[in-house]
PDB file of C-alpha atoms and ligand atoms in Angstrom:
ATOM      1  CA  MET A 899     107.496 113.433  24.596  1.00 61.00           C
ATOM      2  CA  ALA A 900     110.522 115.683  24.504  1.00 73.00           C
ATOM      3  CA  ALA A 901     111.912 116.854  27.846  1.00 91.00           C
ATOM      4  CA  LEU A 902     111.687 120.475  26.823  1.00 97.00           C
ATOM      5  CA  ASN A 903     109.038 121.771  24.441  1.00 97.00           C
ATOM      6  CA  ILE A 904     109.360 125.366  23.372  1.00 98.00           C
ATOM      7  CA  SER A 905     106.487 126.554  21.253  1.00 98.00           C
ATOM      8  CA  GLY A 906     106.055 129.879  19.464  1.00 98.00           C
ATOM      9  CA  LEU A 907     108.185 131.530  22.113  1.00 98.00           C
ATOM     10  CA  SER A 908     108.784 135.274  21.842  1.00 98.00           C
ATOM     11  CA  LYS A 909     110.173 137.932  24.111  1.00 98.00           C
ATOM     12  CA  HIS A 910     109.955 141.546  23.056  1.00 98.00           C
ATOM     13  CA  PHE A 911     111.737 144.424  24.763  1.00 98.00           C
ATOM     14  CA  GLY A 912     110.054 147.458  23.250  1.00 97.00           C
ATOM     15  CA  THR A 913     110.608 147.058  19.535  1.00 97.00           C
ATOM     16  CA  THR A 914     113.430 144.510  19.979  1.00 98.00           C
ATOM     17  CA  LYS A 915     112.391 140.936  19.350  1.00 98.00           C
ATOM     18  CA  ALA A 916     115.008 139.327  21.594  1.00 98.00           C
ATOM     19  CA  VAL A 917     113.427 135.929  20.944  1.00 98.00           C
ATOM     20  CA  ASP A 918     111.139 135.717  17.938  1.00 98.00           C
ATOM     21  CA  SER A 919     108.739 132.755  17.555  1.00 98.00           C
ATOM     22  CA  ALA A 920     111.143 130.023  18.611  1.00 98.00           C
ATOM     23  CA  THR A 921     109.863 126.459  18.436  1.00 98.00           C
ATOM     24  CA  LEU A 922     112.195 123.729  19.688  1.00 97.00           C
ATOM     25  CA  GLU A 923     111.936 120.231  21.096  1.00 97.00           C
ATOM     26  CA  ILE A 924     114.829 119.079  23.205  1.00 97.00           C
ATOM     27  CA  GLU A 925     115.068 115.433  24.196  1.00 95.00           C
ATOM     28  CA  ALA A 926     116.157 114.356  27.654  1.00 96.00           C
ATOM     29  CA  GLY A 927     119.907 113.898  27.824  1.00 96.00           C
ATOM     30  CA  GLN A 928     120.826 116.053  24.841  1.00 96.00           C
ATOM     31  CA  PHE A 929     123.863 118.328  24.933  1.00 97.00           C
ATOM     32  CA  VAL A 930     122.741 121.345  22.947  1.00 97.00           C
ATOM     33  CA  GLY A 931     124.911 124.280  21.975  1.00 98.00           C
ATOM     34  CA  VAL A 932     123.167 127.584  21.278  1.00 98.00           C
ATOM     35  CA  ILE A 933     125.296 129.820  19.136  1.00 96.00           C
ATOM     36  CA  GLY A 934     124.918 133.296  17.689  1.00 95.00           C
ATOM     37  CA  ARG A 935     126.474 136.703  17.893  1.00 94.00           C
ATOM     38  CA  SER A 936     126.087 138.990  20.863  1.00 94.00           C
ATOM     39  CA  GLY A 937     122.478 140.185  20.902  1.00 96.00           C
ATOM     40  CA  ALA A 938     121.141 137.149  18.993  1.00 97.00           C
ATOM     41  CA  GLY A 939     118.825 136.211  21.869  1.00 98.00           C
ATOM     42  CA  LYS A 940     120.715 133.295  23.442  1.00 98.00           C
ATOM     43  CA  SER A 941     120.661 134.543  26.974  1.00 97.00           C
ATOM     44  CA  THR A 942     117.049 135.673  26.734  1.00 98.00           C
ATOM     45  CA  LEU A 943     116.140 132.143  25.616  1.00 98.00           C
ATOM     46  CA  LEU A 944     117.790 130.627  28.711  1.00 98.00           C
ATOM     47  CA  ARG A 945     116.199 133.208  30.989  1.00 97.00           C
ATOM     48  CA  LEU A 946     112.786 132.375  29.554  1.00 98.00           C
ATOM     49  CA  ILE A 947     113.391 128.687  30.244  1.00 98.00           C
ATOM     50  CA  ASN A 948     114.339 129.218  33.882  1.00 96.00           C
ATOM     51  CA  ARG A 949     111.558 131.818  34.258  1.00 97.00           C
ATOM     52  CA  LEU A 950     113.828 134.658  35.245  1.00 95.00           C
ATOM     53  CA  ILE A 951     111.646 136.497  32.726  1.00 97.00           C
ATOM     54  CA  ASP A 952     108.183 135.853  31.286  1.00 97.00           C
ATOM     55  CA  PRO A 953     107.520 135.475  27.562  1.00 98.00           C
ATOM     56  CA  THR A 954     105.587 137.938  25.481  1.00 98.00           C
ATOM     57  CA  GLU A 955     104.050 134.981  23.654  1.00 98.00           C
ATOM     58  CA  GLY A 956     104.342 131.221  23.507  1.00 98.00           C
ATOM     59  CA  SER A 957     105.077 128.491  25.976  1.00 97.00           C
ATOM     60  CA  VAL A 958     107.832 126.397  27.502  1.00 98.00           C
ATOM     61  CA  SER A 959     106.976 122.950  28.861  1.00 98.00           C
ATOM     62  CA  PHE A 960     109.227 120.605  30.762  1.00 97.00           C
ATOM     63  CA  ASP A 961     108.159 116.971  31.047  1.00 95.00           C
ATOM     64  CA  GLY A 962     104.684 118.031  30.011  1.00 94.00           C
ATOM     65  CA  VAL A 963     104.317 120.848  32.569  1.00 96.00           C
ATOM     66  CA  ASP A 964     103.867 124.375  31.192  1.00 97.00           C
ATOM     67  CA  ILE A 965     106.473 126.194  33.227  1.00 97.00           C
ATOM     68  CA  THR A 966     105.332 129.619  31.994  1.00 96.00           C
ATOM     69  CA  LYS A 967     102.223 129.159  34.165  1.00 96.00           C
ATOM     70  CA  LEU A 968     104.014 128.201  37.386  1.00 97.00           C
ATOM     71  CA  LYS A 969     103.545 130.386  40.448  1.00 96.00           C
ATOM     72  CA  GLY A 970     104.705 130.588  44.036  1.00 96.00           C
ATOM     73  CA  LYS A 971     106.193 127.422  45.450  1.00 96.00           C
ATOM     74  CA  ALA A 972     106.089 125.526  42.150  1.00 97.00           C
ATOM     75  CA  LEU A 973     107.950 128.354  40.428  1.00 96.00           C
ATOM     76  CA  ARG A 974     110.607 128.436  43.150  1.00 93.00           C
ATOM     77  CA  GLN A 975     111.026 124.683  42.780  1.00 94.00           C
ATOM     78  CA  TRP A 976     111.379 125.024  38.995  1.00 96.00           C
ATOM     79  CA  ARG A 977     114.152 127.584  39.446  1.00 94.00           C
ATOM     80  CA  ARG A 978     115.958 125.068  41.654  1.00 92.00           C
ATOM     81  CA  ASP A 979     115.373 122.367  39.040  1.00 95.00           C
ATOM     82  CA  CYS A 980     117.198 124.525  36.476  1.00 95.00           C
ATOM     83  CA  ALA A 981     120.873 124.703  37.236  1.00 94.00           C
ATOM     84  CA  MET A 982     122.258 127.998  35.931  1.00 95.00           C
ATOM     85  CA  ILE A 983     125.893 128.582  35.057  1.00 97.00           C
ATOM     86  CA  PHE A 984     126.951 132.128  34.227  1.00 96.00           C
ATOM     87  CA  GLN A 985     129.861 133.732  32.444  1.00 95.00           C
ATOM     88  CA  GLN A 986     130.901 135.528  35.631  1.00 95.00           C
ATOM     89  CA  PHE A 987     130.560 132.502  37.969  1.00 95.00           C
ATOM     90  CA  ASN A 988     128.597 134.465  40.619  1.00 94.00           C
ATOM     91  CA  LEU A 989     130.413 133.021  43.620  1.00 96.00           C
ATOM     92  CA  VAL A 990     130.704 134.838  46.936  1.00 95.00           C
ATOM     93  CA  ASP A 991     134.422 135.696  46.852  1.00 96.00           C
ATOM     94  CA  ARG A 992     135.013 135.960  50.576  1.00 95.00           C
ATOM     95  CA  LEU A 993     133.383 132.622  51.410  1.00 94.00           C
ATOM     96  CA  ASP A 994     135.190 129.329  51.068  1.00 96.00           C
ATOM     97  CA  VAL A 995     134.535 126.907  48.257  1.00 97.00           C
ATOM     98  CA  ILE A 996     132.472 124.433  50.256  1.00 96.00           C
ATOM     99  CA  THR A 997     130.202 127.198  51.540  1.00 95.00           C
ATOM    100  CA  ASN A 998     129.727 128.454  47.999  1.00 96.00           C
ATOM    101  CA  VAL A 999     128.779 124.966  46.862  1.00 97.00           C
ATOM    102  CA  LEU A1000     126.195 124.668  49.633  1.00 95.00           C
ATOM    103  CA  ILE A1001     124.994 128.270  49.409  1.00 92.00           C
ATOM    104  CA  GLY A1002     121.568 127.239  48.149  1.00 87.00           C
ATOM    105  CA  ARG A1003     121.035 125.557  51.508  1.00 81.00           C
ATOM    106  CA  VAL A1004     121.814 128.655  53.534  1.00 73.00           C
ATOM    107  CA  ALA A1005     119.655 131.040  51.538  1.00 60.00           C
ATOM    108  CA  GLU A1006     117.183 131.190  54.410  1.00 50.00           C
ATOM    109  CA  HIS A1007     119.887 131.883  56.964  1.00 52.00           C
ATOM    110  CA  SER A1008     121.901 135.029  57.000  1.00 53.00           C
ATOM    111  CA  ILE A1009     124.840 134.574  54.686  1.00 54.00           C
ATOM    112  CA  LEU A1010     126.349 137.631  56.348  1.00 55.00           C
ATOM    113  CA  SER A1011     126.976 135.832  59.598  1.00 56.00           C
ATOM    114  CA  SER A1012     129.353 132.973  58.995  1.00 53.00           C
ATOM    115  CA  THR A1013     128.521 131.457  62.380  1.00 52.00           C
ATOM    116  CA  ALA A1014     125.037 130.718  61.051  1.00 54.00           C
ATOM    117  CA  MET A1015     126.521 128.398  58.456  1.00 69.00           C
ATOM    118  CA  ARG A1016     126.868 125.037  60.037  1.00 79.00           C
ATOM    119  CA  PHE A1017     126.487 122.298  57.518  1.00 88.00           C
ATOM    120  CA  SER A1018     125.664 118.745  58.430  1.00 89.00           C
ATOM    121  CA  ASP A1019     128.104 115.936  57.666  1.00 92.00           C
ATOM    122  CA  ALA A1020     125.705 114.758  54.982  1.00 93.00           C
ATOM    123  CA  GLU A1021     125.759 118.176  53.327  1.00 93.00           C
ATOM    124  CA  ARG A1022     129.543 118.344  53.482  1.00 94.00           C
ATOM    125  CA  ALA A1023     129.801 114.883  51.992  1.00 96.00           C
ATOM    126  CA  MET A1024     127.452 115.889  49.195  1.00 96.00           C
ATOM    127  CA  ALA A1025     129.524 119.004  48.477  1.00 97.00           C
ATOM    128  CA  ALA A1026     132.749 116.978  48.547  1.00 97.00           C
ATOM    129  CA  LYS A1027     131.305 114.491  46.083  1.00 97.00           C
ATOM    130  CA  ALA A1028     130.326 117.284  43.689  1.00 97.00           C
ATOM    131  CA  LEU A1029     133.724 118.976  44.078  1.00 98.00           C
ATOM    132  CA  ASP A1030     135.476 115.668  43.462  1.00 97.00           C
ATOM    133  CA  ARG A1031     133.752 115.372  40.084  1.00 95.00           C
ATOM    134  CA  LEU A1032     135.234 118.736  39.161  1.00 96.00           C
ATOM    135  CA  ASP A1033     138.695 117.933  40.624  1.00 95.00           C
ATOM    136  CA  MET A1034     138.198 120.748  43.114  1.00 97.00           C
ATOM    137  CA  VAL A1035     138.400 118.897  46.452  1.00 97.00           C
ATOM    138  CA  PRO A1036     141.883 120.297  47.277  1.00 98.00           C
ATOM    139  CA  PHE A1037     140.402 123.807  47.159  1.00 98.00           C
ATOM    140  CA  ALA A1038     137.396 123.124  49.416  1.00 97.00           C
ATOM    141  CA  LEU A1039     138.526 125.398  52.239  1.00 96.00           C
ATOM    142  CA  GLN A1040     140.022 128.139  50.102  1.00 97.00           C
ATOM    143  CA  ARG A1041     138.186 131.416  49.638  1.00 97.00           C
ATOM    144  CA  ALA A1042     136.476 131.508  46.254  1.00 98.00           C
ATOM    145  CA  GLY A1043     137.962 134.900  45.430  1.00 97.00           C
ATOM    146  CA  THR A1044     141.481 133.453  45.442  1.00 98.00           C
ATOM    147  CA  LEU A1045     140.771 130.936  42.673  1.00 97.00           C
ATOM    148  CA  SER A1046     141.398 131.302  38.954  1.00 96.00           C
ATOM    149  CA  GLY A1047     138.429 131.860  36.650  1.00 96.00           C
ATOM    150  CA  GLY A1048     138.434 128.269  35.483  1.00 96.00           C
ATOM    151  CA  GLN A1049     138.502 126.983  39.051  1.00 97.00           C
ATOM    152  CA  GLN A1050     135.675 129.328  40.013  1.00 98.00           C
ATOM    153  CA  GLN A1051     133.576 128.070  37.145  1.00 97.00           C
ATOM    154  CA  ARG A1052     134.133 124.482  38.247  1.00 97.00           C
ATOM    155  CA  VAL A1053     132.960 125.460  41.750  1.00 98.00           C
ATOM    156  CA  ALA A1054     129.878 127.036  40.176  1.00 98.00           C
ATOM    157  CA  ILE A1055     129.171 123.750  38.391  1.00 98.00           C
ATOM    158  CA  ALA A1056     129.551 121.843  41.679  1.00 98.00           C
ATOM    159  CA  ARG A1057     127.139 124.314  43.276  1.00 97.00           C
ATOM    160  CA  ALA A1058     124.661 123.617  40.486  1.00 96.00           C
ATOM    161  CA  LEU A1059     125.042 119.840  40.893  1.00 96.00           C
ATOM    162  CA  VAL A1060     124.154 119.747  44.590  1.00 95.00           C
ATOM    163  CA  GLN A1061     120.723 121.109  43.685  1.00 93.00           C
ATOM    164  CA  ASN A1062     120.012 117.846  41.837  1.00 94.00           C
ATOM    165  CA  PRO A1063     118.973 119.761  38.741  1.00 96.00           C
ATOM    166  CA  ARG A1064     116.622 118.368  36.087  1.00 96.00           C
ATOM    167  CA  ILE A1065     118.256 120.487  33.397  1.00 97.00           C
ATOM    168  CA  MET A1066     121.440 122.522  33.188  1.00 97.00           C
ATOM    169  CA  LEU A1067     121.519 125.932  31.501  1.00 98.00           C
ATOM    170  CA  ALA A1068     124.899 127.549  30.936  1.00 98.00           C
ATOM    171  CA  ASP A1069     125.104 131.116  29.627  1.00 98.00           C
ATOM    172  CA  GLU A1070     128.496 131.663  27.973  1.00 97.00           C
ATOM    173  CA  PRO A1071     130.273 129.639  30.681  1.00 98.00           C
ATOM    174  CA  ILE A1072     133.669 129.828  28.987  1.00 97.00           C
ATOM    175  CA  ALA A1073     133.557 133.322  27.500  1.00 96.00           C
ATOM    176  CA  SER A1074     135.921 134.773  30.090  1.00 95.00           C
ATOM    177  CA  LEU A1075     138.272 131.780  30.345  1.00 96.00           C
ATOM    178  CA  ASP A1076     141.567 131.025  28.640  1.00 95.00           C
ATOM    179  CA  PRO A1077     141.549 128.042  26.238  1.00 94.00           C
ATOM    180  CA  GLY A1078     142.922 125.535  28.775  1.00 94.00           C
ATOM    181  CA  ASN A1079     140.337 126.379  31.406  1.00 95.00           C
ATOM    182  CA  ALA A1080     137.606 126.581  28.778  1.00 96.00           C
ATOM    183  CA  THR A1081     138.412 123.005  27.768  1.00 95.00           C
ATOM    184  CA  ARG A1082     138.268 121.777  31.371  1.00 95.00           C
ATOM    185  CA  VAL A1083     134.889 123.422  31.904  1.00 96.00           C
ATOM    186  CA  MET A1084     133.456 122.033  28.653  1.00 97.00           C
ATOM    187  CA  GLU A1085     134.814 118.566  29.491  1.00 96.00           C
ATOM    188  CA  ALA A1086     133.164 118.801  32.919  1.00 96.00           C
ATOM    189  CA  LEU A1087     129.832 119.683  31.335  1.00 97.00           C
ATOM    190  CA  ARG A1088     130.202 116.801  28.899  1.00 96.00           C
ATOM    191  CA  THR A1089     130.969 114.326  31.697  1.00 96.00           C
ATOM    192  CA  ILE A1090     127.931 115.454  33.673  1.00 96.00           C
ATOM    193  CA  ASN A1091     125.743 115.205  30.588  1.00 96.00           C
ATOM    194  CA  GLU A1092     126.969 111.672  29.871  1.00 96.00           C
ATOM    195  CA  GLU A1093     127.081 110.277  33.399  1.00 96.00           C
ATOM    196  CA  ASP A1094     123.935 111.851  34.786  1.00 95.00           C
ATOM    197  CA  LYS A1095     121.999 111.866  31.496  1.00 95.00           C
ATOM    198  CA  LEU A1096     121.354 115.502  32.334  1.00 96.00           C
ATOM    199  CA  THR A1097     120.022 117.707  29.547  1.00 97.00           C
ATOM    200  CA  VAL A1098     122.470 120.564  28.972  1.00 97.00           C
ATOM    201  CA  LEU A1099     121.844 123.777  27.044  1.00 98.00           C
ATOM    202  CA  VAL A1100     124.954 125.865  26.669  1.00 98.00           C
ATOM    203  CA  ASN A1101     125.262 129.278  25.053  1.00 98.00           C
ATOM    204  CA  LEU A1102     128.510 129.651  23.180  1.00 96.00           C
ATOM    205  CA  HIS A1103     129.776 132.310  20.891  1.00 87.00           C
ATOM    206  CA  THR A1104     132.346 130.182  19.117  1.00 88.00           C
ATOM    207  CA  LEU A1105     131.137 127.696  16.593  1.00 90.00           C
ATOM    208  CA  ASP A1106     134.248 125.540  16.952  1.00 92.00           C
ATOM    209  CA  THR A1107     133.514 124.821  20.607  1.00 94.00           C
ATOM    210  CA  ALA A1108     129.897 123.965  19.810  1.00 95.00           C
ATOM    211  CA  ARG A1109     131.031 121.624  17.039  1.00 94.00           C
ATOM    212  CA  GLU A1110     133.454 119.873  19.324  1.00 94.00           C
ATOM    213  CA  TYR A1111     131.150 119.243  22.255  1.00 95.00           C
ATOM    214  CA  CYS A1112     127.524 119.567  21.252  1.00 95.00           C
ATOM    215  CA  GLY A1113     125.689 116.856  19.348  1.00 91.00           C
ATOM    216  CA  ARG A1114     123.068 119.384  18.415  1.00 96.00           C
ATOM    217  CA  ILE A1115     123.502 123.015  17.546  1.00 97.00           C
ATOM    218  CA  ILE A1116     120.889 125.743  17.541  1.00 97.00           C
ATOM    219  CA  ALA A1117     122.012 128.894  15.760  1.00 96.00           C
ATOM    220  CA  MET A1118     120.173 132.117  16.521  1.00 97.00           C
ATOM    221  CA  ARG A1119     120.148 135.434  14.719  1.00 96.00           C
ATOM    222  CA  GLN A1120     118.044 138.417  15.719  1.00 97.00           C
ATOM    223  CA  GLY A1121     115.929 136.274  17.985  1.00 98.00           C
ATOM    224  CA  GLN A1122     115.184 133.645  15.378  1.00 98.00           C
ATOM    225  CA  VAL A1123     116.342 130.065  15.155  1.00 97.00           C
ATOM    226  CA  MET A1124     118.311 129.969  11.886  1.00 95.00           C
ATOM    227  CA  PHE A1125     119.593 126.420  12.172  1.00 95.00           C
ATOM    228  CA  ASP A1126     118.771 123.485  14.386  1.00 96.00           C
ATOM    229  CA  GLY A1127     120.430 120.151  13.828  1.00 95.00           C
ATOM    230  CA  PRO A1128     123.465 117.955  14.206  1.00 93.00           C
ATOM    231  CA  ALA A1129     126.805 119.739  14.298  1.00 88.00           C
ATOM    232  CA  HIS A1130     128.047 118.128  11.081  1.00 86.00           C
ATOM    233  CA  GLU A1131     125.153 119.618   9.083  1.00 89.00           C
ATOM    234  CA  LEU A1132     125.982 123.159  10.067  1.00 83.00           C
ATOM    235  CA  THR A1133     127.836 124.914   7.300  1.00 74.00           C
ATOM    236  CA  ASP A1134     129.847 128.060   7.767  1.00 62.00           C
ATOM    237  CA  ALA A1135     127.215 129.909   5.774  1.00 52.00           C
ATOM    238  CA  VAL A1136     124.865 129.952   8.768  1.00 54.00           C
TER     239      VAL A1136
HETATM  240  P1  ADP B 803     122.733 137.178  23.437  1.00 78.96           P
HETATM  241  O1  ADP B 803     122.636 136.397  24.702  1.00 78.96           O
HETATM  242  O2  ADP B 803     122.654 136.314  22.224  1.00 78.96           O
HETATM  243  O3  ADP B 803     123.899 138.101  23.421  1.00 78.96           O
HETATM  244  P2  ADP B 803     120.458 138.602  24.500  1.00 78.96           P
HETATM  245  O4  ADP B 803     119.418 137.576  24.728  1.00 78.96           O
HETATM  246  O5  ADP B 803     121.236 139.079  25.669  1.00 78.96           O
HETATM  247  O6  ADP B 803     121.423 138.101  23.347  1.00 78.96           O
HETATM  248  O7  ADP B 803     119.803 139.876  23.834  1.00 78.96           O
HETATM  249  C1  ADP B 803     118.946 139.812  22.709  1.00 78.96           C
HETATM  250  C2  ADP B 803     118.467 141.198  22.408  1.00 78.96           C
HETATM  251  O8  ADP B 803     117.559 141.609  23.424  1.00 78.96           O
HETATM  252  C3  ADP B 803     119.556 142.237  22.332  1.00 78.96           C
HETATM  253  O9  ADP B 803     119.190 143.175  21.348  1.00 78.96           O
HETATM  254  C4  ADP B 803     119.506 142.854  23.732  1.00 78.96           C
HETATM  255  O10 ADP B 803     119.986 144.167  23.726  1.00 78.96           O
HETATM  256  C5  ADP B 803     118.029 142.803  24.029  1.00 78.96           C
HETATM  257  N1  ADP B 803     117.730 142.696  25.471  1.00 78.96           N
HETATM  258  C6  ADP B 803     118.059 141.655  26.269  1.00 78.96           C
HETATM  259  N2  ADP B 803     117.617 141.869  27.516  1.00 78.96           N
HETATM  260  C7  ADP B 803     117.013 143.091  27.501  1.00 78.96           C
HETATM  261  C8  ADP B 803     116.371 143.866  28.481  1.00 78.96           C
HETATM  262  N3  ADP B 803     116.239 143.455  29.758  1.00 78.96           N
HETATM  263  N4  ADP B 803     115.867 145.042  28.106  1.00 78.96           N
HETATM  264  C9  ADP B 803     115.967 145.462  26.842  1.00 78.96           C
HETATM  265  N5  ADP B 803     116.557 144.791  25.855  1.00 78.96           N
HETATM  266  C10 ADP B 803     117.086 143.590  26.177  1.00 78.96           C
HETATM  267  P1  ADP B 804     124.811 138.445  27.500  1.00 78.96           P
HETATM  268  O1  ADP B 804     126.165 138.935  27.145  1.00 78.96           O
HETATM  269  O2  ADP B 804     124.782 137.271  28.405  1.00 78.96           O
HETATM  270  O3  ADP B 804     123.909 138.295  26.342  1.00 78.96           O
HETATM  271  P2  ADP B 804     124.011 141.093  28.009  1.00 78.96           P
HETATM  272  O4  ADP B 804     125.317 141.732  28.347  1.00 78.96           O
HETATM  273  O5  ADP B 804     123.403 141.225  26.688  1.00 78.96           O
HETATM  274  O6  ADP B 804     124.144 139.553  28.410  1.00 78.96           O
HETATM  275  O7  ADP B 804     122.933 141.521  29.080  1.00 78.96           O
HETATM  276  C1  ADP B 804     123.203 141.524  30.456  1.00 78.96           C
HETATM  277  C2  ADP B 804     122.001 142.098  31.182  1.00 78.96           C
HETATM  278  O8  ADP B 804     121.607 143.342  30.612  1.00 78.96           O
HETATM  279  C3  ADP B 804     120.762 141.203  31.088  1.00 78.96           C
HETATM  280  O9  ADP B 804     120.068 141.250  32.316  1.00 78.96           O
HETATM  281  C4  ADP B 804     119.936 141.832  29.996  1.00 78.96           C
HETATM  282  O10 ADP B 804     118.555 141.622  30.212  1.00 78.96           O
HETATM  283  C5  ADP B 804     120.270 143.282  30.129  1.00 78.96           C
HETATM  284  N1  ADP B 804     120.224 143.948  28.829  1.00 78.96           N
HETATM  285  C6  ADP B 804     120.807 143.548  27.674  1.00 78.96           C
HETATM  286  N2  ADP B 804     120.544 144.390  26.694  1.00 78.96           N
HETATM  287  C7  ADP B 804     119.806 145.371  27.237  1.00 78.96           C
HETATM  288  C8  ADP B 804     119.218 146.551  26.723  1.00 78.96           C
HETATM  289  N3  ADP B 804     119.314 146.900  25.437  1.00 78.96           N
HETATM  290  N4  ADP B 804     118.521 147.321  27.563  1.00 78.96           N
HETATM  291  C9  ADP B 804     118.402 146.964  28.847  1.00 78.96           C
HETATM  292  N5  ADP B 804     118.911 145.874  29.400  1.00 78.96           N
HETATM  293  C10 ADP B 804     119.603 145.080  28.604  1.00 78.96           C
END
């Protein structure tokens, strides 16, 4: 059984078929690059997987559970199980790095009142461990807004890791980074994939990056999967 089974999945926005009858099986531990031009449907595919949006047709199962049918508490848990990494990092600029990493734990408290944020030693240790994997420990007490884009993205990855995700979904995580920072972020994702055996789906708009890091490439065009296979089989014609 594949970790992720996507079957006949479609999402229509009016007459736009953002995702059009996609069928994919993704094995646990794969590092999959999803490529395609802007508007090809990559981000809609990820948002269907984490149930930010519901499909028009089809299903998505994870470890045999149809996640398109989840409701209430089970749905909230699924969203925590999916780590999401975004192009724009989505950190809270005025809060320090460690607070950003642990932000999922303060969601119930007011994040407006900093006095409400008292983390336990265990939580701090967990955050430090995640930050250490991203070489971001020296920045733990710095405000997120003062960091470079590449540093912010590494904090976002640490934030995702402390959720103990079952799958990691990254939507154009390097699109706004310079090449050096892009490499560091891709290397971090690769390390996490290898060490934690975590399944990673990453949307990329450059084929070269996908070829370099992803064992498997899915190419989308106008919502359809045009190619799905090992990087070396993908020709420039796709
Ligand atoms: P990509 O991530 O590959 O750039 P998207 O998944 O963002 O592609 O978009 C696929 C198509 O669906 C595009 O034509 C886009 O304009 C359209 N689309 C995406 N989200 C919405 C939405 N909420 N409402 C209407 N159209 C949307
Ligand atoms: P990405 O670059 O990641 O594909 P987009 O810039 O296409 O993202 O979309 C960003 C947001 O705008 C998403 O929430 C998407 O649903 C929405 N969106 C994209 N295209 C449209 C559209 N044609 N009409 C309405 N909303 C859209």
